[in-house]
XYZ file of C-alpha atoms in Angstrom:
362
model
C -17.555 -8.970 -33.517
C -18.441 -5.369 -32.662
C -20.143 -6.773 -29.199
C -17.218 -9.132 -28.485
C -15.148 -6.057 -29.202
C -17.205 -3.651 -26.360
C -17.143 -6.585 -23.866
C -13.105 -7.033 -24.315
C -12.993 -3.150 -23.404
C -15.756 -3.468 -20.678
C -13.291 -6.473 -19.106
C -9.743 -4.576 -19.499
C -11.277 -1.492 -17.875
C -12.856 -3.548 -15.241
C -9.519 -4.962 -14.799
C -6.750 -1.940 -14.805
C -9.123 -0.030 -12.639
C -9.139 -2.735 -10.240
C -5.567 -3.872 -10.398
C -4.261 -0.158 -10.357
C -6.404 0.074 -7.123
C -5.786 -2.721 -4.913
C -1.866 -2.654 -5.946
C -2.145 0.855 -4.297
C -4.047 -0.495 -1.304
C -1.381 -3.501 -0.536
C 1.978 -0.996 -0.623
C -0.011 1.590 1.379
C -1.254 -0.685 3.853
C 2.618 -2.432 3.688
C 4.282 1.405 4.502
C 2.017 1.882 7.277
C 2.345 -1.195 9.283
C 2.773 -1.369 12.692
C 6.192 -2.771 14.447
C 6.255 -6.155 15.428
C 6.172 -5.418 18.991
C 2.517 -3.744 18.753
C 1.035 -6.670 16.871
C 0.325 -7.857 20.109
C -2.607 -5.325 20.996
C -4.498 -4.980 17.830
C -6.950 -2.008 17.891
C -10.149 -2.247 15.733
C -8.643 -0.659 12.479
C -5.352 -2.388 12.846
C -7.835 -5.549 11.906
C -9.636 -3.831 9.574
C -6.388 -3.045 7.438
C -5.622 -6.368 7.747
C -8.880 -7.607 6.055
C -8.484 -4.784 3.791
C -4.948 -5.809 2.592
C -6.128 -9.580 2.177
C -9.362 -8.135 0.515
C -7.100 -6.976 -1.873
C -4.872 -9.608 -2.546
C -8.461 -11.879 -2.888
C -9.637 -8.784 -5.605
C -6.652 -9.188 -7.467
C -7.132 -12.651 -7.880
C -10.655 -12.512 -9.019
C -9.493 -9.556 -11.653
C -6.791 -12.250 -12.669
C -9.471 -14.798 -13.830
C -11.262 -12.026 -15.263
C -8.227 -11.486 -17.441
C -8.064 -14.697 -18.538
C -11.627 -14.626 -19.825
C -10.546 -11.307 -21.727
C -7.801 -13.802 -23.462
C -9.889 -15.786 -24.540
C -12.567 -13.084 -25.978
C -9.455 -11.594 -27.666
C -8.624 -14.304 -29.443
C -12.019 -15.848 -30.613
C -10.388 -18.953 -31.920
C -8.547 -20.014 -29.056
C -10.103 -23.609 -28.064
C -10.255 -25.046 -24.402
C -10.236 -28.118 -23.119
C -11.884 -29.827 -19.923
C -9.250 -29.281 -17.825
C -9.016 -25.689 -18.004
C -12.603 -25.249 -18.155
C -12.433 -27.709 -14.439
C -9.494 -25.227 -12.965
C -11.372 -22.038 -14.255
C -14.778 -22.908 -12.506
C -12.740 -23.838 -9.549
C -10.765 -20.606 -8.768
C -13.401 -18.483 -10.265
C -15.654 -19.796 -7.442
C -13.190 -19.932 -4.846
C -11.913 -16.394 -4.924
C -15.079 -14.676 -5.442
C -17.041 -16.573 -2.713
C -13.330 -15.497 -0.515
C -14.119 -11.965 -1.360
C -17.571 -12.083 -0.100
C -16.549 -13.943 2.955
C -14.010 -11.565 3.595
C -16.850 -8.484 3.550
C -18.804 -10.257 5.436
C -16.739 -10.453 8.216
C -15.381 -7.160 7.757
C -18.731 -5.939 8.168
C -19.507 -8.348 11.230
C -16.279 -6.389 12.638
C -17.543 -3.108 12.416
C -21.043 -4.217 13.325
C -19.300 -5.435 16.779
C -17.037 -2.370 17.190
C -19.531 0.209 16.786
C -22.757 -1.688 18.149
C -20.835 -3.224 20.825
C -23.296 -5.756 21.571
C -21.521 -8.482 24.172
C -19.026 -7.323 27.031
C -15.889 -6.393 26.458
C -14.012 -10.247 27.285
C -17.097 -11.225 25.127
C -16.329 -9.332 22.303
C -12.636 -9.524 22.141
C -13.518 -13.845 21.554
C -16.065 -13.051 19.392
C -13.662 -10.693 17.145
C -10.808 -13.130 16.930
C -12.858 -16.102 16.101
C -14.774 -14.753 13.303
C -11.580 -15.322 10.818
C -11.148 -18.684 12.202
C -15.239 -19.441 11.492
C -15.341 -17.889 8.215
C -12.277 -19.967 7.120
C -13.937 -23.093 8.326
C -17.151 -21.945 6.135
C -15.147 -21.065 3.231
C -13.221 -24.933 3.393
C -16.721 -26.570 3.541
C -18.070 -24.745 0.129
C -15.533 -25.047 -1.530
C -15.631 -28.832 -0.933
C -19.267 -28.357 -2.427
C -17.542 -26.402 -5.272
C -15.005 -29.274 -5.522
C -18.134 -31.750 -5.624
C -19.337 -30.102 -9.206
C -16.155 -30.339 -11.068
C -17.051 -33.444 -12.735
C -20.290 -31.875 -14.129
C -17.898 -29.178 -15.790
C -16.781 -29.474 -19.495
C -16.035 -28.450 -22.865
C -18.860 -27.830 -25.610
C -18.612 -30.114 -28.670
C -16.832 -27.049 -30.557
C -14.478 -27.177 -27.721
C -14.917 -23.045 -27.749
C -16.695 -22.981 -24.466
C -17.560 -24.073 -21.466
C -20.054 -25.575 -19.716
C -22.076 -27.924 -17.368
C -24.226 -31.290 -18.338
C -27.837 -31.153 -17.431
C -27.643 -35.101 -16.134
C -29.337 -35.622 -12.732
C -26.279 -35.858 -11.088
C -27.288 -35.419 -7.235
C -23.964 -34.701 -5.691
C -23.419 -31.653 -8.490
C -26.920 -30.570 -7.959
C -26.685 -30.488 -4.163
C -22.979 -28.513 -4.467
C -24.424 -25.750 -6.697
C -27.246 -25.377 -4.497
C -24.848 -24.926 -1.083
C -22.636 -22.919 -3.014
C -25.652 -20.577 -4.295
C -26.778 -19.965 -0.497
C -23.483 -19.859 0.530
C -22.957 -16.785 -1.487
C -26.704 -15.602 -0.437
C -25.726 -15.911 2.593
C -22.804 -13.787 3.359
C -24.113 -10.994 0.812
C -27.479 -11.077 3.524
C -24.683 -11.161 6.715
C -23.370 -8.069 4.930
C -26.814 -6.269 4.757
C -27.742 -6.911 7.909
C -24.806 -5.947 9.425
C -25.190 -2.566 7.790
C -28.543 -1.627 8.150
C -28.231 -2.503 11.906
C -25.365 -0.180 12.312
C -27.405 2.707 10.386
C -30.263 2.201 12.463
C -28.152 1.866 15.643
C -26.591 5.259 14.871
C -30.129 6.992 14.344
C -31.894 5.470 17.099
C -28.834 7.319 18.916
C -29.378 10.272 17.442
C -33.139 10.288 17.845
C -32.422 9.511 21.746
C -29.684 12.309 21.668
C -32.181 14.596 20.127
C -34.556 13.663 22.853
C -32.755 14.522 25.354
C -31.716 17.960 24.777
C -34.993 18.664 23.911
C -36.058 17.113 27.685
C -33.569 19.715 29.325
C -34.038 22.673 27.250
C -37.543 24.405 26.994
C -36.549 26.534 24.371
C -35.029 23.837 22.088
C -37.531 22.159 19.614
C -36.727 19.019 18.211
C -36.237 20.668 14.622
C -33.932 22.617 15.840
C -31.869 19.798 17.182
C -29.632 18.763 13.699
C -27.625 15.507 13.069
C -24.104 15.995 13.646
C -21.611 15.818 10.551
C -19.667 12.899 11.604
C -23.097 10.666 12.049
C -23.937 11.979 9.076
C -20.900 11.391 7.208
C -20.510 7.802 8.936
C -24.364 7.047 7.776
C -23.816 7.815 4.094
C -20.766 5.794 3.596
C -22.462 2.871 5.105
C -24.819 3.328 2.872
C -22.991 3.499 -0.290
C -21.293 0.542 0.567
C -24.333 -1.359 1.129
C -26.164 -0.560 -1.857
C -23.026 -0.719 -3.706
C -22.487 -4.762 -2.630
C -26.141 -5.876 -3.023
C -26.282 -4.115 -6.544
C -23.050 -6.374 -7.482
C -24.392 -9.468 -5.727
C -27.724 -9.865 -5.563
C -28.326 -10.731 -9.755
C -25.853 -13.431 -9.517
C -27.085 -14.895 -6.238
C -30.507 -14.701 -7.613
C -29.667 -16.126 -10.962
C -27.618 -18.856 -8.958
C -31.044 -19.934 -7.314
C -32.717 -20.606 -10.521
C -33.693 -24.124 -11.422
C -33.126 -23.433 -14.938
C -29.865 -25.275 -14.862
C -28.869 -23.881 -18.659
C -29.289 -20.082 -17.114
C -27.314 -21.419 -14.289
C -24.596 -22.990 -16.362
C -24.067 -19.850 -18.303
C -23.365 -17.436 -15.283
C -20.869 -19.280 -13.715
C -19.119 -21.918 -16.010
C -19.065 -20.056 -19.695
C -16.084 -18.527 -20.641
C -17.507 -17.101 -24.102
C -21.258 -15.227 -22.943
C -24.011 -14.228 -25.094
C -23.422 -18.443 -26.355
C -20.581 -17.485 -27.756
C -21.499 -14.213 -28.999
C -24.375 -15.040 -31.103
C -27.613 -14.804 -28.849
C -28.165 -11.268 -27.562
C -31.635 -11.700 -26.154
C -33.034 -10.107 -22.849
C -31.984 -13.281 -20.887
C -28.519 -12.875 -22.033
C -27.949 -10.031 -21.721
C -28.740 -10.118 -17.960
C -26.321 -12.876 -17.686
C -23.617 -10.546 -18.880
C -24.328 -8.076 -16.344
C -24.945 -10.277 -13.336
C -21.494 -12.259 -14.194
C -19.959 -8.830 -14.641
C -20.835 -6.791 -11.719
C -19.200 -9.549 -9.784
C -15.850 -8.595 -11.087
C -17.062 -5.151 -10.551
C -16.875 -5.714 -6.966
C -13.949 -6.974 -6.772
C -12.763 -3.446 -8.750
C -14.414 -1.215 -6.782
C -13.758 -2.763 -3.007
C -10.795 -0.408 -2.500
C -12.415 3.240 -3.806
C -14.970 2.262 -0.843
C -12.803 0.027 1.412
C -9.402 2.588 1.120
C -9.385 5.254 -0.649
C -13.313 6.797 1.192
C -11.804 5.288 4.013
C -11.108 8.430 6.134
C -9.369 6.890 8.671
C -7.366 4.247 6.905
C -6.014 6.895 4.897
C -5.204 9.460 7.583
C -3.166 6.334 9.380
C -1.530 5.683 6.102
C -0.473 9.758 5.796
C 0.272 9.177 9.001
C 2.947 6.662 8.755
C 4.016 8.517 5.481
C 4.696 11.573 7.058
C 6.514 9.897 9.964
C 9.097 8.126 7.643
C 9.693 11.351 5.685
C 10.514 12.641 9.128
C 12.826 10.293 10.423
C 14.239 10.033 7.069
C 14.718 13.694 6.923
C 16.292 13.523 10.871
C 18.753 10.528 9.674
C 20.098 12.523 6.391
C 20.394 16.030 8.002
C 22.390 14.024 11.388
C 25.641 13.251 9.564
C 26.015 16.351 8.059
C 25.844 18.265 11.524
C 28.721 15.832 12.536
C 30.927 16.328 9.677
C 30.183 20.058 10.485
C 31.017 19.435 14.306
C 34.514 17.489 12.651
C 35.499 20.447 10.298
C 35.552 22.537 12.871
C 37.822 20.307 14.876
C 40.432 20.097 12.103
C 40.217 23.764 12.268
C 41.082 24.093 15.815
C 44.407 23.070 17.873
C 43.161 19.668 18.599
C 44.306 18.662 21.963
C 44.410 15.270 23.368
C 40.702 15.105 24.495
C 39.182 16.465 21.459
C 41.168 14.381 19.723
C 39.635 11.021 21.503
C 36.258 12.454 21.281
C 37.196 12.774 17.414
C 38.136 9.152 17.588
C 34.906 8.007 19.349
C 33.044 9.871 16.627
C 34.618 7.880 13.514
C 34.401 5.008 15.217
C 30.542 5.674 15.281
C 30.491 6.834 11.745
C-alpha cells in the first residue's frame, strides 16, 4: 500500500503540473492569435504556435488517461472489464503516438526553417505537406493499433489488464508497426536536432574562419561564439535529450520479444502486477511507462514557456490589447468631457447638430 500510495502522488503531480501547463499554453496562444485576414501568409512561428497549441490539446489528453489510471490506483478494488481495458489501450496509444508525431514534425519544421535545405517554392510544399503526411502516418498505425484490440483483456481477477500470449499474427504484426512507428518519429526528432546543432556550428566554425582569414591579428581563440548561437544551441539540446530520455525506454521495451514485458508497459492499468512484484524488471516498467506521461507534462516548460519568442509574441499581443483597451475606455470620457463643456456654453445651432451627431455615435 505504501508504494501504491507514492505512485498515486507520482501520477497526480505528473498530472496538475501538466494540466496547469498546457491550459496556460492554449489561452495564451488563443489571446495572441492573429486576425483572420493574416491567416493567409503564415510565417514560420505562426505554424509553430499552431503545433504548439494542438501539442497541447494532444498533452492534455494523454494526462487525461493518466488520470484515469490514478482512479483506478486510488481505489484498489475497483474491477474492469474488457471493454474498458479495449478503449484504454486504444486512446492511450493513439494520443501518445499523436504527441510524438506532432514533435516530430515540429522538429522537421524547424529543421527546414533554419537549415533551409530546398528552394524557397520547394520548401513552402514541403512545409505544408508535412501535417497532411504525418496525419496519413498517424491513420495507418493506428489501424495497426486497432488490429491488437482483440488480443486485449481482463485478468481472471478482473483487477487488471492485459494481453494473451496466443500466436495471433495480425496482433503480433500491429504491435510490432506500432513499436517502430513510435521508434521512428522519436529517431525523426533526433535527427532533426542534431542536424540543426551541427548546422549552426559548422556556421560558426566557417564564421570563425573567416575573420580569422581577414584579420592577421585575430587568432581563432579569440574569435567567441555569439550568445544567440549559443543560447539557440543549448535549448536544442535540452529538448533533445529531454525527448529521447522520455522515449527511448518505452520504444526499447516495445521492441522486446518478451511479449509479458511488452504486455505490462502498454496494456496494465495496475503496474508492479498489481502492486506485488517490485523486482528490477518492474520497476523499469514503471519508469519507462511513466516518463511517457512525463513528456506529455513537460512539452510546454520547453515548447512555451523557454520559448523566447513564442512568449515575446504572446506579451506582445498582451500588451497590445491592454493598449487598445486602455485607448477605448479613456475615448468616451474625453467626449463626455468635450459634451460638458457644451452644456456649459451658449449652444448655438451648429454646436448643437454637432452635439446631435455625437449622441447619435454614442
Amino acid at each position: 500500500m505504501h508504494w501504491n500510495s507514492l505512485a498515486v502522488a507520482l501520477y497526480l503531480l505528473t498530472v496538475l503540473t501538466g494540466i496547469f501547463g498546457n491550459i496556460w499554453v492554449i489561452c495564451s496562444i488563443a489571446r495572441s492569435r492573429k486576425p483572420r485576414g493574416l491567416l493567409a501568409h503564415t510565417s514560420p512561428s505562426d505554424r509553430l504556435r499552431a503545433y504548439i497549441s494542438v501539442l497541447s490539446i494532444v498533452d492534455l489528453t494523454v494526462l487525461m488517461v493518466l488520470f484515469v489510471r490514478t482512479i483506478y490506483l486510488s481505489v484498489p478494488h475497483l474491477m474492469l472489464d474488457t471493454n474498458s481495458c479495449r478503449a484504454m489501450f486504444v486512446i492511450e496509444q493513439a494520443v501518445k503516438l499523436a504527441s510524438l508525431t506532432l514533435l516530430s514534425c515540429i522538429s522537421i519544421e524547424r529543421y527546414i526553417t533554419i537549415r533551409k535545405p530546398f528552394c524557397g517554392q520547394v520548401r513552402k510544399r514541403f512545409l505544408k505537406m508535412t501535417p497532411v503526411v504525418a496525419l496519413l502516418l498517424l491513420t495507418a498505425v493506428i489501424v495497426a493499433v486497432l488490429a491488437q484490440v482483440h488480443a486485449v483483456m481482463t485478468t481472471p481477477d478482473s483487477m487488471n489488464c492485459t494481453r494473451t500470449s496466443r500466436e495471433r499474427t495480425m496482433p503480433r504484426l500491429g504491435a510490432y508497426l506500432t513499436a517502430i512507428a513510435f521508434l521512428s518519429n522519436l529517431t525523426t526528432i533526433s535527427v532533426n536536432y542534431g542536424q540543426i546543432v551541427r548546422h549552426v556550428r559548422r556556421k560558426f566554425t566557417k564564421r570563425k574562419a573567416r575573420v580569422v582569414a581577414h584579420s592577421r591579428t585575430t587568432r581563432e581563440s579569440m574569435v567567441n561564439e555569439p550568445r544567440y548561437m549559443r543560447e539557440m544551441t543549448n535549448a536544442i539540446i535540452r529538448v533533445f535529450v529531454f525527448h529521447v530520455v522520455c522515449w527511448l525506454p518505452s520504444c526499447l521495451i516495445q521492441l522486446v520479444p518478451d511479449f509479458s514485458l511488452v504486455s505490462e508497459l502498454i496494456t496494465s492499468i495496475r503496474l508492479f502486477n498489481n502492486f506485488t512484484d517490485f523486482s528490477t524488471m518492474r520497476w523499469t516498467i514503471f519508469i519507462a511507462n511513466w516518463l511517457t506521461y512525463a513528456n506529455a507534462a513537460g512539452n510546454w516548460i520547453f515548447y512555451a514557456a523557454m520559448n523566447r519568442e513564442l512568449r515575446s509574441l504572446i506579451r506582445f499581443a498582451t500588451e497590445r490589447r491592454k493598449r487598445s483597451t486602455m485607448s477605448h475606455t479613456a475615448s468616451p470620457s474625453n467626449v463626455h468631457r468635450t459634451l460638458r463643456q457644451q452644456n456649459n456654453s451658449p449652444i448655438t445651432g451648429r454646436s448643437r447638430a454637432s452635439l446631435n451627431s455625437v449622441r447619435e455615435v454614442l
